[in-house]
Structures are given as structure tokens and as C-alpha cells.
Tab-separated table of C-alpha atoms (C1' of nucleotides) in Angstrom:
chain	number	residue	atom	x	y	z
K	186	MET	CA	63.552	47.367	-60.138
K	187	SER	CA	61.794	49.897	-58.887
K	188	LYS	CA	57.561	50.514	-58.646
K	189	ASN	CA	56.740	50.319	-61.914
K	190	ARG	CA	56.010	53.832	-62.002
K	191	HIS	CA	58.587	56.353	-62.698
K	192	LEU	CA	61.413	54.486	-63.921
K	193	PRO	CA	64.991	55.937	-64.801
K	194	ALA	CA	65.408	56.836	-68.915
K	195	ASP	CA	67.187	53.767	-69.317
K	196	GLU	CA	64.804	51.335	-67.900
K	197	ARG	CA	61.723	52.755	-69.625
K	198	LYS	CA	63.331	52.650	-72.735
K	199	GLU	CA	64.636	49.012	-72.775
K	200	LEU	CA	61.316	48.308	-71.757
K	201	THR	CA	59.711	49.923	-74.571
K	202	VAL	CA	62.330	48.133	-77.003
K	203	ARG	CA	60.697	44.553	-74.758
K	204	ALA	CA	57.176	45.102	-75.559
K	205	VAL	CA	57.998	46.346	-78.910
K	206	VAL	CA	59.485	42.941	-79.451
K	207	ASP	CA	56.787	41.606	-77.712
K	208	LEU	CA	53.850	42.553	-79.581
K	209	CYS	CA	55.686	41.569	-82.816
K	210	GLY	CA	55.089	38.135	-81.556
K	211	ARG	CA	51.609	38.421	-81.765
K	212	GLU	CA	49.974	41.319	-84.466
K	213	ASP	CA	51.621	42.410	-87.760
K	214	PRO	CA	54.340	44.976	-87.231
K	215	ALA	CA	53.055	47.218	-89.754
K	216	ARG	CA	49.936	47.557	-87.261
K	217	ILE	CA	51.816	48.352	-83.743
K	218	THR	CA	51.103	51.719	-82.900
K	219	THR	CA	52.008	53.967	-80.391
K	220	ALA	CA	49.043	53.738	-78.824
K	221	SER	CA	49.394	50.095	-78.536
K	222	ILE	CA	52.675	49.918	-77.110
K	223	ALA	CA	51.962	52.293	-74.449
K	224	LYS	CA	48.806	50.180	-73.690
K	225	TYR	CA	51.102	47.113	-73.207
K	226	MET	CA	53.710	48.774	-71.311
K	227	LYS	CA	50.590	50.338	-68.937
K	228	VAL	CA	51.893	54.258	-69.767
K	229	THR	CA	50.108	56.455	-71.561
K	230	GLN	CA	51.010	56.987	-75.019
K	231	GLY	CA	52.627	60.470	-75.023
K	232	ALA	CA	54.973	59.233	-72.507
K	233	LEU	CA	56.578	57.368	-74.704
K	234	PHE	CA	57.904	60.526	-76.808
K	235	ARG	CA	59.407	61.687	-73.603
K	236	HIS	CA	62.196	58.753	-74.348
K	237	PHE	CA	61.931	58.597	-77.872
K	238	PRO	CA	61.921	61.901	-80.282
K	239	SER	CA	59.567	59.775	-82.863
K	240	LYS	CA	58.286	56.083	-83.348
K	241	GLU	CA	60.704	55.696	-86.174
K	242	ALA	CA	63.344	56.028	-83.280
K	243	ILE	CA	61.486	52.977	-81.235
K	244	TRP	CA	61.729	50.812	-83.916
K	245	THR	CA	65.709	51.986	-84.877
K	246	ALA	CA	65.911	51.019	-81.132
K	247	VAL	CA	63.825	47.738	-81.483
K	248	VAL	CA	66.426	46.794	-84.447
K	249	GLU	CA	69.535	47.672	-82.375
K	250	TRP	CA	68.650	45.430	-79.544
K	251	VAL	CA	67.797	42.530	-81.651
K	252	ALA	CA	70.850	42.904	-83.477
K	253	GLU	CA	73.085	43.283	-80.485
K	254	ARG	CA	71.638	39.761	-78.666
K	255	VAL	CA	71.552	37.995	-82.188
K	256	MET	CA	75.255	38.257	-82.606
K	257	GLN	CA	76.420	37.990	-79.100
K	258	ARG	CA	74.582	34.911	-79.224
K	259	LEU	CA	76.215	33.638	-82.479
K	260	ASP	CA	79.680	34.730	-81.293
K	261	ARG	CA	79.045	32.707	-77.977
K	262	ALA	CA	77.714	29.636	-80.269
K	263	ALA	CA	80.589	29.867	-82.186
K	264	GLN	CA	83.168	29.977	-79.475
K	265	GLN	CA	82.268	26.310	-78.307
K	266	ALA	CA	82.115	24.554	-81.372
K	267	ALA	CA	85.830	22.662	-82.967
K	268	THR	CA	85.112	22.235	-86.453
K	269	PRO	CA	83.750	24.583	-89.073
K	270	LEU	CA	80.630	22.411	-89.637
K	271	ALA	CA	80.164	22.453	-85.852
K	272	THR	CA	80.563	25.476	-85.614
K	273	LEU	CA	77.558	26.132	-88.123
K	274	GLU	CA	75.424	23.715	-86.672
K	275	ALA	CA	76.124	25.449	-83.162
K	276	MET	CA	74.959	28.819	-84.883
K	277	PHE	CA	72.339	27.296	-86.747
K	278	MET	CA	70.604	26.243	-83.293
K	279	ALA	CA	71.268	29.542	-81.432
K	280	HIS	CA	69.767	31.305	-84.250
K	281	ILE	CA	66.550	28.916	-83.704
K	282	ASP	CA	66.842	29.073	-79.935
K	283	PHE	CA	66.533	32.822	-80.139
K	284	ILE	CA	63.749	32.587	-82.485
K	285	THR	CA	61.713	30.728	-79.995
K	286	GLU	CA	62.593	32.713	-77.126
K	287	HIS	CA	61.186	36.183	-79.295
K	288	PRO	CA	58.535	34.754	-82.257
K	289	GLY	CA	57.750	38.542	-83.212
K	290	VAL	CA	61.829	38.772	-84.125
K	291	PRO	CA	61.511	37.289	-87.793
K	292	ARG	CA	58.304	39.101	-88.209
K	293	MET	CA	59.877	42.545	-86.965
K	294	LEU	CA	62.845	42.129	-89.488
K	295	MET	CA	60.507	40.996	-92.242
K	296	GLY	CA	58.331	44.141	-91.415
K	297	GLN	CA	61.650	46.042	-91.872
K	298	LEU	CA	62.781	44.278	-94.867
K	299	GLN	CA	59.546	45.701	-96.181
K	300	HIS	CA	59.905	49.278	-96.269
K	301	ALA	CA	61.017	50.190	-99.775
K	302	ARG	CA	62.693	53.231	-98.555
K	303	PRO	CA	65.777	53.419	-96.604
K	304	THR	CA	64.967	54.344	-92.839
K	305	PRO	CA	67.484	53.694	-90.261
K	306	ALA	CA	66.018	50.562	-89.146
K	307	ARG	CA	65.910	49.224	-92.374
K	308	HIS	CA	69.795	50.084	-93.158
K	309	MET	CA	70.309	48.074	-89.674
K	310	VAL	CA	68.893	45.117	-90.662
K	311	GLN	CA	70.529	45.058	-93.841
K	312	ALA	CA	74.092	45.849	-91.873
K	313	LEU	CA	73.441	42.887	-89.230
K	314	LEU	CA	72.522	40.644	-92.216
K	315	THR	CA	75.662	41.808	-94.202
K	316	ARG	CA	77.793	40.908	-91.102
K	317	TYR	CA	75.904	37.349	-90.385
K	318	ARG	CA	76.424	36.379	-94.453
K	319	GLN	CA	80.191	37.332	-93.849
K	320	ARG	CA	80.752	35.125	-91.175
K	321	LEU	CA	79.376	32.190	-92.583
K	322	GLU	CA	81.289	32.869	-95.752
K	323	ALA	CA	84.400	32.985	-93.615
K	324	LEU	CA	83.435	29.495	-92.149
K	325	LEU	CA	82.356	28.346	-95.262
K	326	GLU	CA	85.592	29.050	-96.368
K	327	GLU	CA	87.465	27.191	-93.728
K	328	GLY	CA	85.760	24.091	-93.637
K	329	ARG	CA	86.171	23.599	-97.515
K	330	ALA	CA	89.834	24.577	-96.889
K	331	ARG	CA	90.081	21.800	-94.397
K	332	GLY	CA	88.031	19.054	-96.551
K	333	GLU	CA	85.330	19.114	-94.324
K	334	LEU	CA	83.031	20.247	-97.264
K	335	ARG	CA	82.852	19.876	-100.574
K	336	ALA	CA	85.829	21.123	-102.484
K	337	ASP	CA	83.586	22.261	-105.311
K	338	LEU	CA	81.417	24.695	-102.932
K	339	ASP	CA	79.422	27.362	-103.894
K	340	ILE	CA	80.319	29.715	-100.856
K	341	ALA	CA	77.966	32.267	-101.916
K	342	ALA	CA	74.621	30.084	-102.167
K	343	ALA	CA	75.759	27.880	-99.272
K	344	ALA	CA	75.736	31.292	-97.201
K	345	THR	CA	72.834	32.161	-98.622
K	346	GLN	CA	70.985	28.958	-98.084
K	347	PHE	CA	72.203	28.706	-94.562
K	348	ILE	CA	69.832	31.615	-94.096
K	349	GLY	CA	67.229	30.693	-96.361
K	350	THR	CA	67.253	27.071	-94.241
K	351	ILE	CA	66.262	29.220	-91.271
K	352	GLN	CA	63.567	31.464	-93.612
K	353	GLY	CA	61.794	28.473	-94.774
K	354	LEU	CA	61.426	27.310	-91.264
K	355	VAL	CA	60.198	30.501	-90.405
K	356	MET	CA	57.577	30.767	-92.957
K	357	GLN	CA	56.484	27.239	-92.492
K	358	SER	CA	55.551	28.314	-88.715
K	359	LEU	CA	54.275	31.171	-89.919
K	360	ILE	CA	51.963	29.047	-92.120
K	361	ALA	CA	50.736	26.954	-89.155
K	362	GLY	CA	50.681	30.177	-87.106
K	363	ASP	CA	52.750	28.423	-83.972
K	364	MET	CA	56.445	29.660	-84.103
K	365	THR	CA	57.235	26.988	-81.111
K	366	GLN	CA	57.115	24.123	-83.982
K	367	ILE	CA	60.417	25.467	-85.488
K	368	ARG	CA	62.235	24.262	-82.936
K	369	ASP	CA	61.418	20.526	-83.796
K	370	LEU	CA	61.605	21.288	-87.741
K	371	ALA	CA	65.122	22.825	-86.914
K	372	PRO	CA	67.444	19.444	-86.719
K	373	GLY	CA	66.165	17.734	-90.052
K	374	ALA	CA	66.726	21.176	-91.900
K	375	PHE	CA	70.048	21.425	-90.530
K	376	ARG	CA	70.935	17.899	-91.331
K	377	LEU	CA	69.570	18.418	-95.048
K	378	TYR	CA	71.857	21.362	-95.489
K	379	CYS	CA	74.581	19.614	-93.861
K	380	GLN	CA	73.877	16.797	-96.760
K	381	GLY	CA	74.202	19.508	-99.545
K	382	ILE	CA	77.764	21.310	-98.278
K	383	ALA	CA	79.782	18.085	-96.400
K	384	ALA	CA	81.905	16.358	-98.389
K	385	PRO	CA	81.012	13.457	-100.059
K	386	GLY	CA	81.385	10.606	-98.275
K	387	SER	CA	82.541	12.771	-94.946
K	388	ALA	CA	80.664	11.148	-91.617
K	389	SER	CA	77.931	13.879	-91.564
K	390	ALA	CA	76.883	13.294	-94.782
S	90	MET	CA	41.955	48.352	-124.918
S	91	SER	CA	39.073	50.907	-124.659
S	92	LYS	CA	40.434	54.512	-124.190
S	93	ASN	CA	41.481	54.440	-120.792
S	94	ARG	CA	38.141	56.322	-119.180
S	95	HIS	CA	35.210	54.086	-118.506
S	96	LEU	CA	36.156	50.560	-118.290
S	97	PRO	CA	33.813	47.478	-118.263
S	98	ALA	CA	33.923	46.475	-114.844
S	99	ASP	CA	35.953	43.253	-115.443
S	100	GLU	CA	38.621	45.109	-117.141
S	101	ARG	CA	39.008	47.490	-114.549
S	102	LYS	CA	39.267	44.821	-111.634
S	103	GLU	CA	41.752	42.896	-113.324
S	104	LEU	CA	43.974	46.444	-113.897
S	105	THR	CA	43.452	47.365	-110.101
S	106	VAL	CA	44.344	44.071	-108.839
S	107	ARG	CA	47.792	44.760	-111.385
S	108	ALA	CA	48.089	47.949	-109.757
S	109	VAL	CA	48.677	46.585	-106.813
S	110	VAL	CA	51.031	43.837	-107.574
S	111	ASP	CA	53.251	46.602	-109.300
S	112	LEU	CA	52.696	48.800	-106.180
S	113	CYS	CA	54.237	46.048	-103.859
S	114	GLY	CA	57.050	46.062	-106.007
S	115	ARG	CA	57.951	49.381	-104.923
S	116	GLU	CA	56.516	50.015	-101.592
S	117	ASP	CA	55.436	48.458	-98.285
S	118	PRO	CA	52.251	46.709	-99.097
S	119	ALA	CA	51.202	47.685	-95.784
S	120	ARG	CA	51.218	51.402	-96.802
S	121	ILE	CA	49.774	51.091	-99.879
S	122	THR	CA	46.648	53.026	-99.249
S	123	THR	CA	43.577	52.967	-101.587
S	124	ALA	CA	44.509	56.483	-102.598
S	125	SER	CA	47.707	55.366	-103.922
S	126	ILE	CA	46.451	52.467	-105.978
S	127	ALA	CA	43.878	55.259	-107.209
S	128	LYS	CA	46.392	57.282	-108.346
S	129	TYR	CA	48.627	55.050	-109.762
S	130	MET	CA	45.904	53.989	-112.146
S	131	LYS	CA	44.466	57.403	-112.409
S	132	VAL	CA	41.334	56.892	-111.013
S	133	THR	CA	39.990	58.768	-107.923
S	134	GLN	CA	39.784	56.933	-105.229
S	135	GLY	CA	36.181	57.086	-104.449
S	136	ALA	CA	35.837	55.409	-107.848
S	137	LEU	CA	37.693	51.546	-106.504
S	138	PHE	CA	34.401	50.882	-104.474
S	139	ARG	CA	32.423	50.800	-107.157
S	140	HIS	CA	34.205	47.376	-108.299
S	141	PHE	CA	35.386	46.434	-104.636
S	142	PRO	CA	33.179	46.743	-101.641
S	143	SER	CA	36.197	47.197	-99.586
S	144	LYS	CA	40.091	47.154	-99.008
S	145	GLU	CA	39.958	43.968	-98.058
S	146	ALA	CA	38.637	42.551	-100.821
S	147	ILE	CA	41.103	44.001	-103.514
S	148	TRP	CA	43.866	42.157	-101.555
S	149	THR	CA	41.845	39.229	-102.060
S	150	ALA	CA	41.601	39.584	-105.704
S	151	VAL	CA	45.414	40.225	-105.337
S	152	VAL	CA	46.107	36.892	-103.492
S	153	GLU	CA	43.616	34.812	-106.119
S	154	TRP	CA	45.308	36.718	-109.065
S	155	VAL	CA	48.516	35.950	-107.747
S	156	ALA	CA	48.055	31.731	-106.635
S	157	GLU	CA	46.051	31.278	-110.133
S	158	ARG	CA	49.168	32.532	-111.951
S	159	VAL	CA	51.771	31.003	-109.939
S	160	MET	CA	50.041	27.580	-110.051
S	161	GLN	CA	49.103	27.888	-113.623
S	162	ARG	CA	53.243	28.286	-114.493
S	163	LEU	CA	54.183	25.672	-112.347
S	164	ASP	CA	52.068	23.265	-113.839
S	165	ARG	CA	52.996	24.433	-117.363
S	166	ALA	CA	56.580	23.770	-116.267
S	167	ALA	CA	55.898	20.439	-114.364
S	168	GLN	CA	54.695	19.181	-117.473
S	169	GLN	CA	57.833	19.572	-119.778
S	170	ALA	CA	59.936	17.899	-117.625
S	171	ALA	CA	61.103	14.134	-117.460
S	172	THR	CA	61.728	13.141	-114.121
S	173	PRO	CA	61.109	14.429	-110.806
S	174	LEU	CA	64.164	15.935	-110.405
S	175	ALA	CA	64.066	17.554	-113.867
S	176	THR	CA	60.477	18.873	-112.708
S	177	LEU	CA	61.693	20.246	-109.271
S	178	GLU	CA	64.325	22.319	-111.398
S	179	ALA	CA	61.945	23.506	-113.784
S	180	MET	CA	59.424	24.744	-111.194
S	181	PHE	CA	61.920	26.261	-109.356
S	182	MET	CA	63.126	28.587	-112.418
S	183	ALA	CA	59.394	28.967	-113.144
S	184	HIS	CA	58.938	30.036	-109.743
S	185	ILE	CA	62.146	32.604	-110.107
S	186	ASP	CA	60.873	33.607	-113.322
S	187	PHE	CA	57.544	34.942	-111.741
S	188	ILE	CA	58.841	36.834	-109.298
S	189	THR	CA	61.169	38.353	-111.635
S	190	GLU	CA	58.374	39.618	-113.963
S	191	HIS	CA	56.386	40.476	-110.636
S	192	PRO	CA	59.302	41.548	-107.704
S	193	GLY	CA	56.421	42.619	-105.611
S	194	VAL	CA	54.782	39.512	-105.302
S	195	PRO	CA	57.061	38.170	-102.999
S	196	ARG	CA	56.460	41.393	-100.682
S	197	MET	CA	52.714	40.820	-100.973
S	198	LEU	CA	52.993	37.141	-100.098
S	199	MET	CA	54.948	38.421	-96.641
S	200	GLY	CA	52.672	41.270	-95.912
S	201	GLN	CA	50.126	39.155	-96.050
S	202	LEU	CA	51.719	36.474	-93.742
S	203	GLN	CA	52.298	39.345	-91.238
S	204	HIS	CA	48.773	39.801	-90.328
S	205	ALA	CA	47.929	37.816	-86.881
S	206	ARG	CA	44.542	37.479	-87.485
S	207	PRO	CA	43.575	34.844	-90.382
S	208	THR	CA	42.102	37.472	-93.204
S	209	PRO	CA	40.797	35.943	-96.546
S	210	ALA	CA	43.511	37.136	-98.214
S	211	ARG	CA	46.403	35.362	-95.438
S	212	HIS	CA	44.165	32.475	-95.739
S	213	MET	CA	44.401	31.728	-99.472
S	214	VAL	CA	48.344	32.547	-98.991
S	215	GLN	CA	48.329	29.606	-96.657
S	216	ALA	CA	46.262	27.558	-98.990
S	217	LEU	CA	48.524	28.317	-101.573
S	218	LEU	CA	51.629	27.118	-99.781
S	219	THR	CA	49.912	24.114	-99.029
S	220	ARG	CA	49.423	23.043	-102.557
S	221	TYR	CA	52.556	24.392	-103.666
S	222	ARG	CA	54.184	21.773	-100.694
S	223	GLN	CA	52.035	19.206	-101.217
S	224	ARG	CA	53.156	18.969	-105.036
S	225	LEU	CA	56.489	19.259	-103.443
S	226	GLU	CA	56.722	16.492	-101.396
S	227	ALA	CA	54.719	14.143	-104.094
S	228	LEU	CA	57.504	14.854	-106.288
S	229	LEU	CA	60.365	14.094	-103.786
S	230	GLU	CA	58.919	10.968	-103.205
S	231	GLU	CA	58.504	9.440	-106.416
S	232	GLY	CA	62.103	11.196	-107.138
S	233	ARG	CA	63.362	8.981	-103.621
S	234	ALA	CA	61.059	5.785	-104.879
S	235	ARG	CA	63.238	5.281	-108.286
S	236	GLY	CA	66.255	6.115	-106.634
S	237	GLU	CA	66.868	9.663	-108.038
S	238	LEU	CA	66.630	11.166	-104.906
S	239	ARG	CA	68.724	9.915	-101.185
S	240	ALA	CA	66.806	6.824	-99.626
S	241	ASP	CA	67.128	8.384	-96.562
S	242	LEU	CA	65.386	11.570	-97.979
S	243	ASP	CA	63.461	13.820	-94.880
S	244	ILE	CA	60.582	14.489	-97.813
S	245	ALA	CA	58.735	17.320	-95.638
S	246	ALA	CA	62.373	19.030	-94.580
S	247	ALA	CA	63.121	18.624	-98.498
S	248	ALA	CA	60.379	20.215	-98.974
S	249	THR	CA	60.846	23.219	-96.380
S	250	GLN	CA	64.205	23.611	-97.722
S	251	PHE	CA	63.031	23.829	-101.511
S	252	ILE	CA	60.472	27.115	-100.743
S	253	GLY	CA	63.561	28.262	-97.653
S	254	THR	CA	66.085	28.526	-100.979
S	255	ILE	CA	64.024	30.673	-102.600
S	256	GLN	CA	62.850	32.664	-99.360
S	257	GLY	CA	66.763	32.903	-99.151
S	258	LEU	CA	67.326	34.669	-102.655
S	259	VAL	CA	64.504	36.590	-102.083
S	260	MET	CA	65.397	38.104	-98.922
S	261	GLN	CA	69.609	38.409	-100.279
S	262	SER	CA	67.478	40.747	-103.102
S	263	LEU	CA	65.427	42.614	-100.727
S	264	ILE	CA	68.820	43.258	-98.893
S	265	ALA	CA	70.452	44.527	-102.213
S	266	GLY	CA	67.079	46.328	-102.990
S	267	ASP	CA	67.160	45.130	-106.628
S	268	MET	CA	65.052	41.576	-107.477
S	269	THR	CA	66.486	41.726	-110.576
S	270	GLN	CA	69.487	40.123	-109.447
S	271	ILE	CA	67.442	36.753	-108.013
S	272	ARG	CA	68.046	35.209	-111.842
S	273	ASP	CA	71.720	35.147	-111.302
S	274	LEU	CA	71.821	33.736	-107.928
S	275	ALA	CA	68.878	30.964	-108.707
S	276	PRO	CA	71.179	28.318	-110.649
S	277	GLY	CA	73.760	28.199	-107.938
S	278	ALA	CA	71.126	27.838	-105.216
S	279	PHE	CA	69.552	25.398	-107.139
S	280	ARG	CA	72.548	23.168	-107.642
S	281	LEU	CA	73.348	23.383	-103.981
S	282	TYR	CA	69.502	22.218	-102.757
S	283	CYS	CA	70.046	19.541	-105.578
S	284	GLN	CA	73.223	18.243	-103.718
S	285	GLY	CA	71.324	18.074	-100.634
S	286	ILE	CA	68.888	15.725	-102.046
S	287	ALA	CA	70.487	13.785	-104.896
S	288	ALA	CA	71.196	10.189	-103.985
S	289	PRO	CA	75.061	10.061	-103.617
S	290	GLY	CA	76.856	9.391	-106.882
S	291	SER	CA	74.007	10.557	-109.159
S	292	ALA	CA	75.604	12.044	-112.283
S	293	SER	CA	73.483	15.760	-110.773
S	294	ALA	CA	75.447	15.959	-107.465
V	121	DC	C1'	18.702	60.645	-132.219
V	122	DA	C1'	16.980	60.319	-127.287
V	123	DC	C1'	17.469	57.537	-122.950
V	124	DC	C1'	19.347	54.892	-119.793
V	125	DT	C1'	22.695	52.777	-117.046
V	126	DA	C1'	26.902	51.861	-115.433
V	127	DA	C1'	31.585	53.767	-114.345
V	128	DG	C1'	33.672	57.900	-112.458
V	129	DA	C1'	34.329	62.417	-110.545
V	130	DT	C1'	33.377	65.166	-106.491
V	131	DA	C1'	33.090	66.115	-101.920
V	132	DG	C1'	32.357	64.903	-98.235
V	133	DT	C1'	32.049	61.478	-93.079
V	134	DA	C1'	33.664	59.273	-88.617
V	135	DA	C1'	38.229	57.362	-87.168
V	136	DT	C1'	42.926	56.545	-85.958
V	137	DT	C1'	47.453	57.904	-86.444
V	138	DA	C1'	52.019	60.365	-84.569
V	139	DA	C1'	52.760	63.792	-82.597
V	140	DT	C1'	52.600	68.203	-79.036
V	141	DT	C1'	50.979	70.804	-75.396
V	142	DA	C1'	50.107	72.570	-70.310
V	143	DC	C1'	50.039	70.538	-66.365
V	144	DT	C1'	51.241	67.041	-62.144
V	145	DA	C1'	53.546	63.645	-59.762
V	146	DT	C1'	57.745	61.667	-57.889
V	147	DC	C1'	63.031	61.834	-57.317
V	148	DT	C1'	67.279	63.380	-56.011
V	149	DT	C1'	70.463	66.570	-54.461
V	150	DT	C1'	72.326	70.062	-51.492
Q	257	DA	C1'	63.476	70.662	-46.291
Q	258	DA	C1'	63.514	73.722	-50.462
Q	259	DA	C1'	64.342	73.580	-55.434
Q	260	DG	C1'	65.306	71.776	-59.460
Q	261	DA	C1'	65.142	67.740	-62.306
Q	262	DT	C1'	62.892	63.820	-64.382
Q	263	DA	C1'	59.170	60.971	-65.919
Q	264	DG	C1'	54.070	60.779	-66.533
Q	265	DT	C1'	49.573	62.269	-67.881
Q	266	DA	C1'	45.696	64.267	-70.002
Q	267	DA	C1'	43.734	66.455	-73.709
Q	268	DT	C1'	44.256	68.425	-78.341
Q	269	DT	C1'	46.277	68.236	-82.579
Q	270	DA	C1'	46.670	68.014	-87.777
Q	271	DA	C1'	46.886	64.705	-90.832
Q	272	DT	C1'	45.402	60.199	-93.150
Q	273	DT	C1'	43.169	56.503	-93.235
Q	274	DA	C1'	38.881	53.616	-95.875
Q	275	DC	C1'	34.338	54.285	-97.032
Q	276	DT	C1'	29.664	56.956	-98.557
Q	277	DA	C1'	26.606	60.039	-100.527
Q	278	DT	C1'	25.210	62.652	-104.399
Q	279	DC	C1'	26.160	64.366	-108.911
Q	280	DT	C1'	28.482	64.063	-113.424
Q	281	DT	C1'	29.185	61.847	-117.691
Q	282	DA	C1'	30.480	58.441	-121.348
Q	283	DG	C1'	28.162	55.054	-124.589
Q	284	DG	C1'	25.979	51.218	-126.136
Q	285	DT	C1'	20.604	50.106	-127.756
Q	286	DG	C1'	15.950	50.665	-129.342
DNA sequence: CACCTAAGATAGTAATTAATTACTATCTTT
DNA sequence: AAAGATAGTAATTAATTACTATCTTAGGTG
């Protein structure tokens, strides 16, 4: 770590991305200006454009950063679990953990999805969620095949519901204005989700 | 309906609100300007300020409009159903119907929840969702008492899940960029939700 | 028909925005 | 130590924003 000023480009870029992620935790992403980012980083506004050609490029980098970290967490969580259902639970909790560590992330992703025009960043969010979905569907199918989940399970609906469950928690926390409570609400939410997908008479239901 | 130009204030206000709701269906609410609203209404920008003291007042009116309509729909839907579970289903579908008629509404509400500072509009969204929640919890408790729902049902989680289910559908549609598909996805989503809350061995599960 | 008021048009304002400029400080390399 | 490359600053730009002051006109009422 050099002495703050005059960082190599890579480090400055990284710091910029982290600054935006942090800022999303405390204000509306749509209201984040290049000036506010620069101020938060203790750098002048113009300096940002040494490293990014445009503001949109900053957003793209931020989404890329988040997508990488999220998927990495999900991967790691999935590796340690034995059964499909256990894997789903591990992924669920890993996702919640990530949100508690970076409370601005849901707001950021929602903010990007608001854009009607297909910006690069918005496209990356779509790609991330699509990948996420596919992974969920594969797990759900495996669980159903193993008899761990209901034989008549609607895979697509169950995948949507998984994400929706997290969304519901996020929304609940946004209303309360306190993202930390999501951790306490998560176990109950996942238990309920399980009851909907697990095979009747299974231990987890 | 008068001949477009020179409307009484009430009608102009109503048209303004509807214009904003419409616009939310095609662009990011955060990017909606007073100029774009006026253009959509075929009126000059300054004219809006004859009827609203500020842009924030427009948003407040929009949220008020939506809140009234939504709750009205939910009320009407709830009256016709017999059991708590049937009532939940009717409310679910009424909510989905409302969204398909006004595809901009979810984006609008999400946009308001993004605001970190407690604006009047944001506060009204919070109030709306809180009221919604309370109604759900009352229904869920009644269903549990009647034995229609699981005896060990986590009421709070089930209420969050109800909203989250809709949120998941909205998100899924936002990703696809096509809000109309929400209607087709809704029945499967509610069925899955039911499986999670209904009493084991019940007809609906 | 004349008049008056509510509603809209026209033409501004000050503030904020992303981006660019000319210049300076610091690091790296030979 | 000189020289080139990299990173940052301060000031400025054009465009956009919400909002306002002044003028014009439509349309109902006596």
C-alpha cells in the first residue's frame, strides 16, 4: 500500500470500484456523481477520467467486480455441501453474507436493472442473474432426481422463488432502512422456501 | 373529456400522474425529468408547475395514486374469496393484474425505495408496504388457526415470502425486459408458495 | 357581448452534471 | 541524475436540470 497519493492505475481503479460499492450503501445509485465518488476517494473529480473513459465505464467495472465476487462466493459455498438441498442452503447463506458485507450491492443491481436502455452494465447484470438461475435449476433438477425434492417440483418457479426470497428480504430491509437485519431474517426465509420445494415427509420439511 | 387544451386543474393533475406512471414503464424513474413528463403530455414544462409546487410533489402524488389503486384492488379481491388461502390467491392475482396493467409501477416503487433520505414519497411507499404486510399477516394467522396452513408456519417469513414471490417475478421480467410474461409465470409461482405454507396433506399442497 | 380568471406559452434563471483542458507532481528507467 | 511516463490538480466547458417571471389565450359568467 503506497502512501495514498499517486497510486498505480490498477489500485486506483480498484479503489474507485470499492468506493462506488460503498456509496451505493448509503445513497441512491442514480444520484451518485463523479464528483461524489471523487470526494469519497479524496481525489479530484477529473482524476477519475485518467482511469475510466466515461462514467458508464465506472458502472461497468463495478458490476463486473460484483459479479466476480458473488459467483466466487457461490462457488466456494457450493463445494463444501453434500446434497443439492444443502448446496442450495449454502448458496443462500453465502449470498446473504455477501449482502451484509456489501449492503449497497442490492441497490446497485436494482439500480442497473432500472435502466431501460441496454447499457453494458445492465447487460452484465442480466448475464449474472441468468448464470445464477442456470446454476440453481441444475441443482434443483438434481435434487428432484435424487428424491430430495418434490417429484412434481416446478424447476423454473423454484429458481425464481429462490431469488425472490432473497429479494423479499432485501426489500424488507430497505423498508426498514436497516440492511443488517437481513441476516436474522434469512434462516426463517430459507426454511419456508425449503418447505415449498422439499419432498413431502422429508426430514427438512 | 374536454378538447385537450386548457383542462381544469383536477384533470390535469390526474393526467400528469398517469403520464408519470406510463413513463415509468419505459424508462428509469430516476431519469424522468419534468421536461420529459411535459413532452409526453404535450404541454410545456413550465405548465406543470401551475399544478404542482415541485417535482417531489409530483412523485408524492404518483405514489398516492398507486397506493390507493393497489389497496382498492386488494380489498375488492379479498372480499370475493371464502377461505384465507383463497383470499391470498385472489390478492396475489389482483396484484399481478395491476402490474400487467401498469408495468411501470414496480419500477416506480423500487425507484422510490432507492432514495436513502426519507422523502415523502418514500415514506408513503413504506407505509403502503407495511399496511400490505399487516393484512397478509392477519390472513396468514387466520389460515393457520383454521388448520388450512401449517401449524408451525412462520407468519412473518410467510408475509415476506409473499411479497418476495411477486418481487421475484418482477425481477425475472425486468431481466427479460418484458413485463407481460409475469402473468404467465404467476400461477406457478403462487402454487409453489402455497406448497410452502399449506398444511401437509391439505388439498392445495 | 365584454370581462375576468384559470391554464398554458414563452423565455428566462441558477445550480449541477460529465467531460476536457493545460499544467504540475511523482515515479521509473537507464 | 536526466528524461520520459504516469497520476493528479485546478479550472473550465457545454448541456441539462428544476424552477420562475411575464405574457397570452381560452372559456365560463353576468
